[in-house]
PDB file of C-alpha atoms in Angstrom:
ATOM      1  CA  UNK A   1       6.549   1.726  21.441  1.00 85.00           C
ATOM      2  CA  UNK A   2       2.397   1.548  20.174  1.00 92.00           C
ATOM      3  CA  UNK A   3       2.387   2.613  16.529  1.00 91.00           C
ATOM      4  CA  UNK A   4      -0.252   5.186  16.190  1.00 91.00           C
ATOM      5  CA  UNK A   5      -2.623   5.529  13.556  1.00 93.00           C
ATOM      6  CA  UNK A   6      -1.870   7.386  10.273  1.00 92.00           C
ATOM      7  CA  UNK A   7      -5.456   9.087   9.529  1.00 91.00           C
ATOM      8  CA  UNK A   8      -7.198   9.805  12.380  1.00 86.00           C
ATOM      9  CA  UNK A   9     -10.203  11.483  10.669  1.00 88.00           C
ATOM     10  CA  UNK A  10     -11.587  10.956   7.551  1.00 93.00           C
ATOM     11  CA  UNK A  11     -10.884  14.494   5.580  1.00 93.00           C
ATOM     12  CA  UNK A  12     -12.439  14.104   2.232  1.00 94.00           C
ATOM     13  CA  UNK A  13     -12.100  17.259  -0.275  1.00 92.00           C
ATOM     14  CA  UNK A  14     -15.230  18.437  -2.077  1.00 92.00           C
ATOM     15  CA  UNK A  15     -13.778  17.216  -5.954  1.00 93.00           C
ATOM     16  CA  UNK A  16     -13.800  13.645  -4.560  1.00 96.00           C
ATOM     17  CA  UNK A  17     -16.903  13.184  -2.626  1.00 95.00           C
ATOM     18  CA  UNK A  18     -19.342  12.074  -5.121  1.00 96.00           C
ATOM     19  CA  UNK A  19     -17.131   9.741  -5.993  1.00 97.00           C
ATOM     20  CA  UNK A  20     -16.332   8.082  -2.756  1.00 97.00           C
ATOM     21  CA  UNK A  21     -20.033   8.032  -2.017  1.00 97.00           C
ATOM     22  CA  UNK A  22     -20.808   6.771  -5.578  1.00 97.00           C
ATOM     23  CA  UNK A  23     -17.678   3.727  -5.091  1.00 97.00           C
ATOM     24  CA  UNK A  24     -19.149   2.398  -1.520  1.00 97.00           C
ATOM     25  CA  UNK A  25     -22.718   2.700  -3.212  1.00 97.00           C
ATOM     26  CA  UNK A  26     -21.933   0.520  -6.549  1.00 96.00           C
ATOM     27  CA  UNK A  27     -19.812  -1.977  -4.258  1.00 96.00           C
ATOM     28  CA  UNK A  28     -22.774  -2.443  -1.913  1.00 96.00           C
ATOM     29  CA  UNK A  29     -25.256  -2.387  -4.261  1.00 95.00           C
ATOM     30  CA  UNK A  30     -23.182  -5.482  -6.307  1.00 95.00           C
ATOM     31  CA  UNK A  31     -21.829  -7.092  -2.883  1.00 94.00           C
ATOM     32  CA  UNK A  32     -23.893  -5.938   0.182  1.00 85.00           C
ATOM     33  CA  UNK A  33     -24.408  -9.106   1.663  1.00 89.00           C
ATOM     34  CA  UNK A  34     -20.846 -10.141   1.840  1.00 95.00           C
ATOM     35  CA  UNK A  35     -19.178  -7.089   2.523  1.00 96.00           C
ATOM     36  CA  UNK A  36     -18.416  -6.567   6.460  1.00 97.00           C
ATOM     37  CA  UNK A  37     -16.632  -2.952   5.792  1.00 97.00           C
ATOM     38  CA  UNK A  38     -15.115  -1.073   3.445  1.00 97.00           C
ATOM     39  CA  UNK A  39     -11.982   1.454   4.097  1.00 97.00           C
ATOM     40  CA  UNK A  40      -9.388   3.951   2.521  1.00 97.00           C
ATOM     41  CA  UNK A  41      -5.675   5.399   2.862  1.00 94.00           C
ATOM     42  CA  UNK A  42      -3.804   7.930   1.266  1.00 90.00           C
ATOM     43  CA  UNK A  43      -3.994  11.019   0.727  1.00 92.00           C
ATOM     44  CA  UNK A  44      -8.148  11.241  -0.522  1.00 95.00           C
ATOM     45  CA  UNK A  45      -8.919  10.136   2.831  1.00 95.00           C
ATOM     46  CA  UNK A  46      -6.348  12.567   4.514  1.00 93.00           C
ATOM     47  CA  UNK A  47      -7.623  15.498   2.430  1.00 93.00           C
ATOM     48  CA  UNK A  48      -4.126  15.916   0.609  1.00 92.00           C
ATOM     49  CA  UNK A  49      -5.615  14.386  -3.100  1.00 93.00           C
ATOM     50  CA  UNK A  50      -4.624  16.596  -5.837  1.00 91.00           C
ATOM     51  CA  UNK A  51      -7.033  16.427  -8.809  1.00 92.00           C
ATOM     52  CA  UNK A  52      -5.993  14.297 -11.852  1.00 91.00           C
ATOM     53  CA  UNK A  53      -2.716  12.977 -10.318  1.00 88.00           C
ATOM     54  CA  UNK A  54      -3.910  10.913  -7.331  1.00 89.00           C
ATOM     55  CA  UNK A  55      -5.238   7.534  -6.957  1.00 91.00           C
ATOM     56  CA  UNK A  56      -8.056   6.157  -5.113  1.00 95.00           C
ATOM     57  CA  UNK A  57      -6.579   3.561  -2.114  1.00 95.00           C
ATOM     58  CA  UNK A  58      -9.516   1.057  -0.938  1.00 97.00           C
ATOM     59  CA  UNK A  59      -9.518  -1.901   0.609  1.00 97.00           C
ATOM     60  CA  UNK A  60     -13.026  -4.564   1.293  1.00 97.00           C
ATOM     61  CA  UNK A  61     -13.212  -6.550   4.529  1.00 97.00           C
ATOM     62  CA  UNK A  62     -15.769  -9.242   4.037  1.00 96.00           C
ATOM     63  CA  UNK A  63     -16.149 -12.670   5.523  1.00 92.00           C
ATOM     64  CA  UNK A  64     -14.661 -14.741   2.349  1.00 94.00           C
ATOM     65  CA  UNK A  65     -12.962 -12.679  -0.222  1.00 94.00           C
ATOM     66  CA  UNK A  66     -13.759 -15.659  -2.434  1.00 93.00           C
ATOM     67  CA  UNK A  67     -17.371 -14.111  -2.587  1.00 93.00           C
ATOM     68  CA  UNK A  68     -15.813 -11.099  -4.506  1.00 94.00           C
ATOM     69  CA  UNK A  69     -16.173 -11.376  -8.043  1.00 94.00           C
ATOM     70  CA  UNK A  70     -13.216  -9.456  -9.600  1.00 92.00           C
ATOM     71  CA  UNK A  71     -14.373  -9.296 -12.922  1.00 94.00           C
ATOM     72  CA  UNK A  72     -17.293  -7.150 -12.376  1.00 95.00           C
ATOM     73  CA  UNK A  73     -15.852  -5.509  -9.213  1.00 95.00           C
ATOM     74  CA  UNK A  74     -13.499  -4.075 -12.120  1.00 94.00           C
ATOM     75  CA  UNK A  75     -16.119  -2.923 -14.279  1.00 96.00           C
ATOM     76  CA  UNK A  76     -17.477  -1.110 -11.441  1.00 96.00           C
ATOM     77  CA  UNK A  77     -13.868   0.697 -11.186  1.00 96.00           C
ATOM     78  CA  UNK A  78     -13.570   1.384 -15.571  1.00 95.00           C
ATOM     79  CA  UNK A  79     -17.244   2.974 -14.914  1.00 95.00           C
ATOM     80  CA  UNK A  80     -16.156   4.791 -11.964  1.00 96.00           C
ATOM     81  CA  UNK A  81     -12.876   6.234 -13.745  1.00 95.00           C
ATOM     82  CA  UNK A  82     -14.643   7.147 -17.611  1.00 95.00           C
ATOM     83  CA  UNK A  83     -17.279   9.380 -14.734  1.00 95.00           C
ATOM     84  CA  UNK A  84     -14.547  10.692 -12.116  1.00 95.00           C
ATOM     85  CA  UNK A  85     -11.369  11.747 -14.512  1.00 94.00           C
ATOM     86  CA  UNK A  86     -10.102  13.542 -11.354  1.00 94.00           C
ATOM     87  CA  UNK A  87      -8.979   9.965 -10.136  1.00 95.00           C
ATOM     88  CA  UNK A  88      -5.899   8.538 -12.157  1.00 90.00           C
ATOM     89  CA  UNK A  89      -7.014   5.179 -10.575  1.00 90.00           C
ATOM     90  CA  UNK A  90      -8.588   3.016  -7.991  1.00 94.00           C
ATOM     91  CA  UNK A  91      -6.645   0.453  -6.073  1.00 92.00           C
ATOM     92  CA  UNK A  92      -8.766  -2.250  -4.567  1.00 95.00           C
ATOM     93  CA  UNK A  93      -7.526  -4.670  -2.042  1.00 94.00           C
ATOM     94  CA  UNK A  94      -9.484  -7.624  -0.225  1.00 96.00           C
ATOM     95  CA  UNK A  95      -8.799  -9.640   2.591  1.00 96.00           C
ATOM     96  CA  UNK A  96     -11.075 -11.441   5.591  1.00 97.00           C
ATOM     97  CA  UNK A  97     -12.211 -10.502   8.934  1.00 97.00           C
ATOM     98  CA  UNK A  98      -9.811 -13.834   9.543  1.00 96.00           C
ATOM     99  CA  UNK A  99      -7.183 -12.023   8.225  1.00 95.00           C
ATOM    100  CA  UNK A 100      -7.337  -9.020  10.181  1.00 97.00           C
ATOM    101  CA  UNK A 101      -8.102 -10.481  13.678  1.00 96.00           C
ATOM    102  CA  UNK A 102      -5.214 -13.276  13.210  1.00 95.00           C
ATOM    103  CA  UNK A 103      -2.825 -11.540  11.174  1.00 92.00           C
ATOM    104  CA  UNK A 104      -2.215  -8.981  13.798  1.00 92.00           C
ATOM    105  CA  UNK A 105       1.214  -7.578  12.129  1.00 90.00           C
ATOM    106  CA  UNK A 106       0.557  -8.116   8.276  1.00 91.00           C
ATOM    107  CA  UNK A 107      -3.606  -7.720   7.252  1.00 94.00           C
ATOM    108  CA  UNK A 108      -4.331  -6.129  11.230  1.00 95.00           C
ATOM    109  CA  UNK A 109      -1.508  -3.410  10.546  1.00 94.00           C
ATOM    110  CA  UNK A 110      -2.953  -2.564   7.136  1.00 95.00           C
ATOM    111  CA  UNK A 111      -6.303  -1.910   8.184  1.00 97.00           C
ATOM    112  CA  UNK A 112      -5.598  -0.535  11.794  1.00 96.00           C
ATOM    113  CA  UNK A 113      -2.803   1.445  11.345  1.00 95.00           C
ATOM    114  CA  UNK A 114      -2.864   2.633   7.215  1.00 94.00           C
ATOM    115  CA  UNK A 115      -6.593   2.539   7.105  1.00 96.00           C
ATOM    116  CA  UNK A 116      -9.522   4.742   7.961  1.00 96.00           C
ATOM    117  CA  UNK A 117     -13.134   2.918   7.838  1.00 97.00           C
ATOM    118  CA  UNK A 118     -15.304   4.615   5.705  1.00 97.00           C
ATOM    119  CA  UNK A 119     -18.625   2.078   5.538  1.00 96.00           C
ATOM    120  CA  UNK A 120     -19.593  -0.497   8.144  1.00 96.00           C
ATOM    121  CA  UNK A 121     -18.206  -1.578  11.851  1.00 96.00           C
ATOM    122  CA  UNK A 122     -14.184  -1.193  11.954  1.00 97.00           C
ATOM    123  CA  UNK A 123     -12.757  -4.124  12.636  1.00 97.00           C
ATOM    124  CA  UNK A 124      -9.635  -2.456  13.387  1.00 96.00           C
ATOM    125  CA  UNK A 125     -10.702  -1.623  16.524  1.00 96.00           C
ATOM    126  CA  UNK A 126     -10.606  -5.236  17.718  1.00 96.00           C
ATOM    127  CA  UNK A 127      -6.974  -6.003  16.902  1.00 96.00           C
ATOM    128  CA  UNK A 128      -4.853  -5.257  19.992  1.00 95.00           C
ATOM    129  CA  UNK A 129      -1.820  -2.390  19.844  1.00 95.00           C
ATOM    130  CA  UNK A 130       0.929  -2.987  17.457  1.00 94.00           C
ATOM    131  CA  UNK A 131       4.275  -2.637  19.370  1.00 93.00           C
ATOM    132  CA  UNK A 132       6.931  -1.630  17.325  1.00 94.00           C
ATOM    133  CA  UNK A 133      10.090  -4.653  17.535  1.00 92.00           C
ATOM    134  CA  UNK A 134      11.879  -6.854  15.433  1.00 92.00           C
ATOM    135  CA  UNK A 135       9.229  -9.587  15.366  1.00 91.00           C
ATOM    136  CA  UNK A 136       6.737  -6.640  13.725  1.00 93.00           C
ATOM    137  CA  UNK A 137       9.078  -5.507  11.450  1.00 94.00           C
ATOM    138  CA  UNK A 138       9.603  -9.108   9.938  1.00 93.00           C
ATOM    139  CA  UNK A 139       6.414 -10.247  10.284  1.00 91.00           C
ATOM    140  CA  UNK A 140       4.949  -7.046   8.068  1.00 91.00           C
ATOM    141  CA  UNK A 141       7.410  -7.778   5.397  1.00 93.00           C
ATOM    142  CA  UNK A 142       6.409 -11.881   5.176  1.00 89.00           C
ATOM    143  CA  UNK A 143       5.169 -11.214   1.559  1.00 88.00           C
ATOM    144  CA  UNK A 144       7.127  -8.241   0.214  1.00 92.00           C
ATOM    145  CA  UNK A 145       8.843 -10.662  -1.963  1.00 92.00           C
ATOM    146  CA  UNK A 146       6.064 -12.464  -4.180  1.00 92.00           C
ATOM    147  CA  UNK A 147       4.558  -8.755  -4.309  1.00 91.00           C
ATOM    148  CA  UNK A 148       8.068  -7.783  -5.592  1.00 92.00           C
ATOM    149  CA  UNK A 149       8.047 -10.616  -7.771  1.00 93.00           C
ATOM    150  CA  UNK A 150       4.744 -10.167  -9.391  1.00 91.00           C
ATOM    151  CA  UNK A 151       5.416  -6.584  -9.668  1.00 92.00           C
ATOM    152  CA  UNK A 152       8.778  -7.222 -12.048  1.00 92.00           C
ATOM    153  CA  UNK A 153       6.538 -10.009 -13.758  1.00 92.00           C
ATOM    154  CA  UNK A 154       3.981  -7.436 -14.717  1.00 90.00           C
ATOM    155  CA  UNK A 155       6.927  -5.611 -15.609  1.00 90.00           C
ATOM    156  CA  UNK A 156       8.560  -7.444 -17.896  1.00 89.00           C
ATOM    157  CA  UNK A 157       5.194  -8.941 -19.674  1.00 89.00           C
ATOM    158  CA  UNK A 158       4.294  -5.131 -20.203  1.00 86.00           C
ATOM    159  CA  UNK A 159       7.660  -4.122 -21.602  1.00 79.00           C
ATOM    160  CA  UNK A 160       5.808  -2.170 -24.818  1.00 85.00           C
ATOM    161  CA  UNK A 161       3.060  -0.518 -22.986  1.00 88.00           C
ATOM    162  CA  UNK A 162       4.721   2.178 -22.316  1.00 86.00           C
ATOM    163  CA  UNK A 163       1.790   3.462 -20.153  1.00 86.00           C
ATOM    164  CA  UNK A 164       1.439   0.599 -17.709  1.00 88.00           C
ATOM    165  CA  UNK A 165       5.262   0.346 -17.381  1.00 91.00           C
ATOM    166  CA  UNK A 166       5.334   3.476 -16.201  1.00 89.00           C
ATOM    167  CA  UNK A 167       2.576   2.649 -13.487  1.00 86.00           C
ATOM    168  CA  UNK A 168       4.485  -0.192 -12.328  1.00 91.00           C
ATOM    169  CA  UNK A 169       7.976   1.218 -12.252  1.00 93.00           C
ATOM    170  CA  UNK A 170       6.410   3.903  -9.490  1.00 90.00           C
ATOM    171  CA  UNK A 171       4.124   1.143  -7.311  1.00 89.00           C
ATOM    172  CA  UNK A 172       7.650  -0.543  -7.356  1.00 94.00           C
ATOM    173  CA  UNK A 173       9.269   2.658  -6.150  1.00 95.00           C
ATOM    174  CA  UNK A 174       6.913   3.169  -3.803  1.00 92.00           C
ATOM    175  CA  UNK A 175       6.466  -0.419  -2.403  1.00 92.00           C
ATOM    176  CA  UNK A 176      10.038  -1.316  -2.030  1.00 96.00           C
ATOM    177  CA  UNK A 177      10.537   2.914  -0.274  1.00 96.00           C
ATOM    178  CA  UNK A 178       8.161   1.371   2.148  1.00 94.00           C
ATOM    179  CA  UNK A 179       9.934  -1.738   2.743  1.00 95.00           C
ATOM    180  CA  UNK A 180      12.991  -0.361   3.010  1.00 97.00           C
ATOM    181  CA  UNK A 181      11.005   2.452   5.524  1.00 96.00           C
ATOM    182  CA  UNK A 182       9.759  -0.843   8.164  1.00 95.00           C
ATOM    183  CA  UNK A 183      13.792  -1.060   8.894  1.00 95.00           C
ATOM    184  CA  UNK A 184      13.816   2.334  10.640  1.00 95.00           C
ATOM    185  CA  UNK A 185      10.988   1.901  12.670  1.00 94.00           C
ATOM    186  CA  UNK A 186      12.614   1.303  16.141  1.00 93.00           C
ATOM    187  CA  UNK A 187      14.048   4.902  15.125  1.00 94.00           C
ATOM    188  CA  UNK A 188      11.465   6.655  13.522  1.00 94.00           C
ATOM    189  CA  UNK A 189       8.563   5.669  16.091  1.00 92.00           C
ATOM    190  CA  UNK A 190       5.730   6.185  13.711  1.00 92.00           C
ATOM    191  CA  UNK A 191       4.571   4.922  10.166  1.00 93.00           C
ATOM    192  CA  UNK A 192       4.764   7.350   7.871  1.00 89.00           C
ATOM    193  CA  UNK A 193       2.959   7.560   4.482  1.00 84.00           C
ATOM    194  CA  UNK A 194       4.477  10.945   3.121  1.00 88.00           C
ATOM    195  CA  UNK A 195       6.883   9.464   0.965  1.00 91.00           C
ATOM    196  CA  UNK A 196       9.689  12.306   0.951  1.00 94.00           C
ATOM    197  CA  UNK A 197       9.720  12.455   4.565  1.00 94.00           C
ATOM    198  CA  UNK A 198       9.413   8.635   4.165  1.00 95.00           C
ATOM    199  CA  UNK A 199      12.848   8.651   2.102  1.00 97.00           C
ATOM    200  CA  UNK A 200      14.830  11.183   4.326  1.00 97.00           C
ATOM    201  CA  UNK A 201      14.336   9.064   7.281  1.00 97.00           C
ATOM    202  CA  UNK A 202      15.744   6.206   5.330  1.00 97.00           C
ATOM    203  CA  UNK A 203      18.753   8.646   4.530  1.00 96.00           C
ATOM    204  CA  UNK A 204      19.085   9.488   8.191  1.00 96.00           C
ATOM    205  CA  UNK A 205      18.783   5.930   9.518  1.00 95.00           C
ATOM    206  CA  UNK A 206      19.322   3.112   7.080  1.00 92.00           C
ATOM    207  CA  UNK A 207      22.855   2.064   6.230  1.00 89.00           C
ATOM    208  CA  UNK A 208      22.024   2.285   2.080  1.00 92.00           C
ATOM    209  CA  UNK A 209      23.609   4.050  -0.607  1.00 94.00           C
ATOM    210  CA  UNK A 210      22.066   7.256  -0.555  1.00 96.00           C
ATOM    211  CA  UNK A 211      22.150   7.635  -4.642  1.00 96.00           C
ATOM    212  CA  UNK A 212      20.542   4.270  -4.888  1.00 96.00           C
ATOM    213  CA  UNK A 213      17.376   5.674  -2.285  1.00 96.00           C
ATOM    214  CA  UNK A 214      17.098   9.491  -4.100  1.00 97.00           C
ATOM    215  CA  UNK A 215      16.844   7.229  -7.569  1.00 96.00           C
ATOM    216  CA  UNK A 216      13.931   4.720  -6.013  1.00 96.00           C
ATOM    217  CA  UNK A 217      12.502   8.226  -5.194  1.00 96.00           C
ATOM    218  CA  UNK A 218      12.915   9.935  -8.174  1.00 95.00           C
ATOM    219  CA  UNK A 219      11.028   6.991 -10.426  1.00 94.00           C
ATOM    220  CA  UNK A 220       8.401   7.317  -7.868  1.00 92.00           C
ATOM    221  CA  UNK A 221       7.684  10.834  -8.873  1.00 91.00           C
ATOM    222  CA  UNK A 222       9.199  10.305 -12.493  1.00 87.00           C
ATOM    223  CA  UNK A 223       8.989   6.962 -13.818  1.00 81.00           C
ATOM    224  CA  UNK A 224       9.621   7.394 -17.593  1.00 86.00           C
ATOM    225  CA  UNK A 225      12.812   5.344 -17.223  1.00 90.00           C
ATOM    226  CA  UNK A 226      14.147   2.802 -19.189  1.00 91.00           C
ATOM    227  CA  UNK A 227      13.143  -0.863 -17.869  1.00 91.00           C
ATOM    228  CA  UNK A 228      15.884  -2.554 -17.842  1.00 92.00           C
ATOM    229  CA  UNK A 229      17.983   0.197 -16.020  1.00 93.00           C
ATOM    230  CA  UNK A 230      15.241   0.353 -13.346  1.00 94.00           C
ATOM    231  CA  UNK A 231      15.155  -3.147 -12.907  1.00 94.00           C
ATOM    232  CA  UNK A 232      18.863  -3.807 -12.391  1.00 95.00           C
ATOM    233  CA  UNK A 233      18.791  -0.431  -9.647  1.00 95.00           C
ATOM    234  CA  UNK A 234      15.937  -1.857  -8.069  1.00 95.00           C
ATOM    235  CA  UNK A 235      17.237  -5.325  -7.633  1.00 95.00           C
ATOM    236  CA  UNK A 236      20.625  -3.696  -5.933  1.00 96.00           C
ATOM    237  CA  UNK A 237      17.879  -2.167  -3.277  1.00 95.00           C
ATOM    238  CA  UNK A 238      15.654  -4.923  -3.110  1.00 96.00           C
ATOM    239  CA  UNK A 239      19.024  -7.008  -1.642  1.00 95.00           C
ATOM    240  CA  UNK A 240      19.680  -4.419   0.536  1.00 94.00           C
ATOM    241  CA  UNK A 241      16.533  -4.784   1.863  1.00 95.00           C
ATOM    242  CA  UNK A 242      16.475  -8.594   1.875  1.00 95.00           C
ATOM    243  CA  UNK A 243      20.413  -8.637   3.905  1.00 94.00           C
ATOM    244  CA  UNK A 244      18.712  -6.184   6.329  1.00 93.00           C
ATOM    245  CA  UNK A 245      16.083  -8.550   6.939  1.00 93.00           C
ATOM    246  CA  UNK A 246      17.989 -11.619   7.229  1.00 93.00           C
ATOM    247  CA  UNK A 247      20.583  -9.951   9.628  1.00 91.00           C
ATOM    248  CA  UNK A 248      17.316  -8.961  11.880  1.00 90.00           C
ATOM    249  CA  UNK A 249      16.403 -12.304  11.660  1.00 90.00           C
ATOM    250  CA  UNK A 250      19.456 -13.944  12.673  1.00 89.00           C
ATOM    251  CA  UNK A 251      19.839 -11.770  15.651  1.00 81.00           C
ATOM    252  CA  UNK A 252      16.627 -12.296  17.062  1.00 69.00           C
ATOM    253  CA  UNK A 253      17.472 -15.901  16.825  1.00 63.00           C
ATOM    254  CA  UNK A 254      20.528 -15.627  18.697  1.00 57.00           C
ATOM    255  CA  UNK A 255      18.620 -13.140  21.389  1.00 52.00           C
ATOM    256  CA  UNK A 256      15.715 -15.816  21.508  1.00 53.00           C
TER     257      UNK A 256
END
């Protein structure tokens, strides 16, 4: 089964085009020459954003991200945010034309599949269909756990800012929903990005206590919990996930 793309037009709403347009402008204007393209997911780019409570999803192709300076590429972003209040924040992500062409099931997934090319030549387009199998499935998830581990590092080094833990207790949520998501893809058929019908599919299909997946959800769209309660919930999913993997593993290797 061909996974299909999740946006397959670009559907921006009329509060967020100046600042789209003004975003792609500042980054070329800083970066031009080393940019190859420039794309978005979520829901701006699906035409689903709701004013003041989404985020801005981008994500820079360019020949070495190395040539990326991060320190002004997030001044660009505190500019962008004091001017455009109606985004809640902008997520930037970089990776290479390398990555994307020979990382077929990780970086070639992200941009193909989740992404929509908003500036420049989509490289997308070159990386062959993604069948949907075991091999995929573990493949996509080869760094879940360093992002999971930075993720509780931030966590825990942000303990009193109540404000950023907050931020980080729903990209957890979210990230380890969509881990736990790639497991039902031989039954689901599709990636989805719709994170409720995202978590009933995991009800239907993944063998997971169901409180444990309806309290990953409910920090996602609530996440003034305490830490430590979070954390010790999260881990119990985060093994489920991990057992789930390593049992997929270990049968392909028998199959093989």
């Amino acid at each position: 089964m061909i996974l299909e793309k999740v946006i397959d037009r670009v559907v921006i709403q009329s509060e967020y085009k100046d600042f789209v347009n003004k975003y792609i402008d500042h980054l070329l204007a800083e970066f031009k020459d080393k940019i190859h393209s420039i794309y978005m997911c979520g829901s701006i780019p699906k035409g689903t954003a709701k004013p003041f409570q989404s985020d801005a999803d981008f994500t820079i192709v360019c020949v070495n991200p190395n040539d990326i300076d991060y320190e002004k590429l997030s001044a660009i972003k505190d500019r962008l945010l004091e001017e455009y209040p109606v985004v809640t924040k902008i997520d930037t992500v970089i990776c290479s034309i390398d990555d994307v062409l020979n990382k077929p099931n990780e970086w070639g997934f992200w941009v193909k599949i989740i992404c929509v090319c908003v500036y420049g030549d989509d490289v997308g387009e070159k990386v062959p269909p993604i069948m949907i199998s075991p091999d995929f499935i573990l493949d996509l998830n080869t760094e879940t756990k360093e992002e999971v581990d930075r993720i509780i590092h931030r966590l825990l080094s942000h303990a009193n800012d109540r404000t950023m833990t907050t931020r980080l207790i729903k990209g957890y949520s979210k990230r380890l929903l969509r881990a736990l998501y790639s497991l039902v893809l031989e039954n689901t058929g599709v990636w989805e990005d719709d994170m409720i019908t995202m978590k009933n599919a995991i009800l239907k299909y993944c063998e997971i206590d169901s409180a444990l997946v309806e309290y990953l959800y409910a920090c996602y769209l609530d996440s003034h919990v305490p830490v430590e309660e979070f954390l010790a919930i999260a881990d119990e999913g985060y093994r489920c996930f991990e057992n789930a993997l390593n049992r997929m593993a270990a049968s392909r290797t028998s199959f093989n």
